[in-house]
XYZ file of C-alpha atoms in Angstrom:
276
model
C 30.739 -51.720 5.223
C 30.046 -48.270 5.342
C 26.811 -46.469 3.712
C 27.781 -44.219 0.766
C 27.506 -40.310 1.697
C 24.401 -38.537 0.049
C 25.297 -36.517 -3.096
C 24.437 -32.611 -2.962
C 23.881 -31.688 -6.436
C 23.810 -27.730 -7.114
C 22.115 -26.774 -10.296
C 23.064 -23.135 -11.610
C 19.867 -21.168 -11.876
C 17.824 -23.423 -9.936
C 16.938 -20.780 -7.527
C 15.817 -18.407 -10.076
C 13.803 -21.107 -11.637
C 11.873 -22.088 -8.684
C 11.781 -18.586 -7.028
C 8.034 -18.539 -6.600
C 8.084 -22.096 -5.019
C 10.694 -20.691 -2.581
C 8.444 -17.928 -1.848
C 5.792 -20.385 -0.825
C 8.110 -22.643 1.032
C 9.119 -19.654 3.094
C 5.515 -18.767 3.998
C 6.098 -19.289 7.759
C 8.711 -16.823 7.635
C 6.223 -14.291 6.136
C 3.983 -14.996 8.943
C 6.769 -14.703 11.558
C 7.638 -11.031 10.347
C 4.270 -10.025 9.939
C 3.185 -10.907 13.387
C 6.438 -9.673 14.929
C 5.750 -6.144 13.472
C 1.980 -6.151 14.620
C 3.185 -7.271 18.029
C 5.675 -4.584 18.321
C 3.047 -2.017 17.124
C 0.203 -2.947 19.396
C 1.370 -5.158 22.223
C 1.087 -3.551 25.562
C 0.555 -0.212 23.926
C -2.396 1.821 23.574
C -1.006 4.746 21.477
C -0.225 2.206 18.634
C -4.165 1.679 18.204
C -5.048 5.315 19.353
C -2.386 6.996 16.703
C -4.090 4.500 13.933
C -7.360 6.328 14.678
C -6.309 9.851 15.636
C -4.151 10.558 12.606
C -6.682 9.942 9.793
C -9.507 11.336 11.908
C -7.846 14.760 12.417
C -6.849 14.705 8.662
C -10.386 14.191 7.883
C -11.461 17.178 10.267
C -8.996 19.490 8.550
C -10.100 18.650 5.096
C -13.531 18.819 5.899
C -13.061 22.395 7.206
C -10.758 23.493 4.508
C -12.469 21.949 1.242
C -16.089 21.447 2.598
C -16.689 24.686 4.986
C -14.344 27.295 3.271
C -13.991 26.217 -0.151
C -17.492 24.715 -0.450
C -16.586 22.016 -2.952
C -19.247 19.549 -4.096
C -19.474 16.494 -1.833
C -21.498 14.239 -4.452
C -24.405 14.131 -2.555
C -23.274 12.805 0.852
C -21.808 14.287 4.135
C -18.444 16.016 3.309
C -16.708 14.051 6.276
C -17.709 10.289 4.657
C -16.695 11.696 1.188
C -13.296 12.578 2.822
C -12.657 9.390 4.865
C -13.733 7.245 1.847
C -10.757 8.914 0.023
C -8.568 9.054 3.202
C -8.866 5.039 3.812
C -6.959 4.195 0.689
C -4.644 6.843 0.793
C -3.582 6.043 4.457
C -2.978 2.663 3.659
C -0.906 3.416 0.679
C 1.214 5.944 2.645
C 1.913 3.662 5.535
C 2.588 0.658 3.235
C 5.125 2.546 1.227
C 6.858 4.082 4.184
C 6.954 0.640 5.656
C 7.782 -1.309 2.437
C 10.657 1.155 1.355
C 12.578 0.763 4.833
C 11.541 -2.908 5.202
C 15.059 -4.139 3.882
C 17.058 -1.845 5.694
C 15.164 -2.580 9.103
C 16.042 -6.306 8.402
C 19.535 -6.072 7.303
C 20.829 -8.399 9.871
C 18.676 -11.242 8.620
C 19.187 -10.491 5.089
C 22.768 -10.653 5.132
C 23.068 -13.677 7.461
C 20.256 -16.262 6.064
C 19.071 -17.342 2.401
C 15.272 -16.588 1.583
C 13.231 -15.023 -1.127
C 13.780 -11.266 -0.026
C 10.313 -10.598 -1.550
C 8.843 -11.831 1.739
C 10.040 -8.954 3.737
C 8.400 -5.814 1.945
C 5.171 -8.068 1.298
C 4.977 -8.688 5.144
C 5.502 -4.680 5.654
C 2.419 -4.085 3.438
C 0.300 -6.761 4.982
C 0.880 -5.023 8.336
C -0.197 -1.753 6.998
C -3.531 -3.612 6.116
C -4.101 -3.895 10.112
C -4.030 0.354 10.268
C -6.468 0.267 7.317
C -9.088 -2.229 9.100
C -8.653 -0.365 12.268
C -9.134 2.995 10.684
C -12.295 1.427 9.134
C -14.154 1.590 12.299
C -13.873 5.586 12.334
C -15.900 5.327 8.876
C -18.490 3.030 10.343
C -18.755 5.586 12.982
C -19.504 8.430 10.599
C -22.169 6.113 8.928
C -24.119 5.944 11.943
C -23.776 9.391 13.060
C -24.998 10.561 9.602
C -27.488 7.655 9.045
C -25.896 6.867 5.963
C -26.471 3.377 4.550
C -24.131 2.229 1.879
C -25.528 0.389 -1.480
C -24.715 -2.941 -2.901
C -21.569 -1.657 -4.496
C -19.899 -2.081 -1.066
C -19.669 -5.493 -2.154
C -16.954 -4.699 -4.542
C -14.831 -3.121 -2.030
C -12.276 -6.116 -1.753
C -11.557 -5.513 -5.327
C -10.297 -1.855 -4.741
C -8.532 -2.860 -2.036
C -6.818 -5.330 -3.891
C -5.800 -2.410 -6.367
C -4.425 -0.304 -3.639
C -2.376 -3.524 -2.273
C -0.887 -3.702 -5.834
C 0.024 0.073 -5.938
C 1.677 -0.144 -2.881
C 3.472 -3.101 -3.600
C 4.707 -1.789 -7.063
C 6.023 1.498 -5.697
C 7.129 -0.043 -2.385
C 9.288 -2.677 -3.919
C 10.775 -0.158 -6.468
C 11.653 2.497 -3.331
C 12.765 -0.369 -1.351
C 15.593 -1.532 -3.754
C 16.515 1.933 -4.272
C 16.740 2.375 -0.474
C 19.280 -0.427 -0.524
C 21.389 0.975 -3.115
C 21.179 4.698 -2.491
C 20.484 5.481 1.485
C 19.523 8.755 1.048
C 16.213 7.521 -0.734
C 14.845 7.382 2.947
C 14.510 11.431 2.848
C 12.626 11.030 -0.432
C 9.921 9.045 0.655
C 8.225 11.489 3.091
C 8.363 14.189 0.585
C 6.633 11.767 -2.141
C 4.041 10.740 0.371
C 3.526 14.818 1.272
C 3.413 15.779 -2.285
C 1.078 12.866 -3.389
C -1.658 13.860 -0.459
C -1.885 17.285 -2.191
C -2.103 15.850 -5.956
C -4.529 13.101 -4.940
C -8.335 13.436 -4.622
C -8.070 12.790 -0.573
C -9.801 15.952 0.524
C -12.015 16.611 -2.530
C -13.881 14.614 -5.181
C -12.000 14.427 -8.819
C -15.063 15.594 -10.155
C -13.916 19.032 -9.507
C -11.104 18.611 -12.083
C -12.341 20.091 -15.328
C -13.444 17.194 -17.718
C -10.845 17.998 -20.594
C -8.202 17.242 -17.653
C -9.728 14.201 -15.969
C -7.562 11.543 -18.118
C -4.280 13.602 -17.321
C -5.193 13.675 -13.798
C -5.735 9.864 -13.854
C -2.244 9.336 -14.521
C -1.601 9.649 -10.765
C -2.440 5.838 -10.121
C -4.052 6.856 -6.832
C -6.672 8.767 -8.361
C -8.316 5.390 -9.820
C -7.967 3.911 -6.371
C -9.591 6.697 -4.443
C -12.447 7.268 -7.086
C -12.921 3.223 -6.844
C -13.411 3.299 -3.212
C -15.667 6.240 -3.020
C -17.710 4.639 -5.706
C -18.062 1.438 -3.696
C -18.712 3.255 -0.434
C -20.779 6.107 -1.255
C -22.974 4.625 -3.863
C -25.939 7.015 -4.820
C -24.455 9.921 -7.022
C -21.003 8.912 -6.881
C -19.632 8.106 -10.459
C -16.858 6.289 -11.659
C -14.974 7.878 -14.360
C -14.043 4.621 -16.485
C -11.468 5.946 -18.709
C -9.399 7.469 -15.959
C -9.906 4.416 -13.938
C -8.760 2.206 -16.692
C -5.653 4.519 -17.006
C -4.961 4.682 -13.197
C -5.515 0.820 -13.093
C -3.136 0.130 -15.827
C -0.430 2.159 -14.227
C -0.805 0.310 -11.182
C -0.283 -3.024 -13.045
C 2.859 -1.508 -14.835
C 4.258 -0.332 -11.561
C 3.704 -3.782 -10.054
C 5.175 -5.677 -12.885
C 8.163 -3.195 -12.971
C 8.594 -3.018 -9.245
C 8.685 -7.078 -9.021
C 11.239 -7.144 -11.741
C 13.450 -4.677 -10.668
C 13.338 -5.722 -7.087
C 14.556 -9.124 -8.496
C 17.272 -7.883 -10.666
C 19.039 -6.622 -7.769
C 17.662 -8.949 -4.993
C 20.928 -11.087 -4.918
C 23.223 -8.154 -4.197
C 21.251 -7.088 -1.215
C 23.329 -9.088 1.187
C 26.649 -7.652 0.006
C 25.450 -4.060 -0.123
C 23.019 -3.666 2.755
């Protein structure tokens, strides 16, 4: 007497209803992709770690000379290199994360076209990898604090909150560009231009206090303004001030961008395997 064969029941729309549960079920794949990218970047190579230090350091030197020495812009009562690097840290993380996230689906095209899993795992792991560069670059900031005998205030305890906002900004924008990059491959040429343009319109090399008061709210429509100002407020302490209306505008835009990025990504997620 044979045993009855098990029944496989396929329910329409189940994957959509249980999407976030599937994301958690595939967390091991998330760990694997992130660890793989970290190993590729840093294993058996010195230039990966050195590059993560040299690039922000040289940018900090150039901005210090141009804005601090030549233009003589205010430094909020702290050494200008520390002012610049406190803004360089979140911007470098955002730029790296956005670049890696926007190309993540194309880079994993073979995996996406052959195996089912929540595609959100791929760009999220790319952003996590950029956090490694962020923490490595943080050692430069620690070195600058030692050199200039700078001691941060209690505000440094709020830094994880602003890191989370930077993460949300990178995720929202990255998901949007990753989706567009799958649909329109020429978007990979747009991302470097966005990052180059964004570097100069964000207060990386200077304090946002140089912007006239009547234009601060408009300037805060750049989401990275609130992120960078938040980092400086947390790291510099002292005379560093946080323009609360502008910070609220920037943070609100980051949340809207994250919501829209996830929604746009999921709307086209099912077609990735067909068009990638």
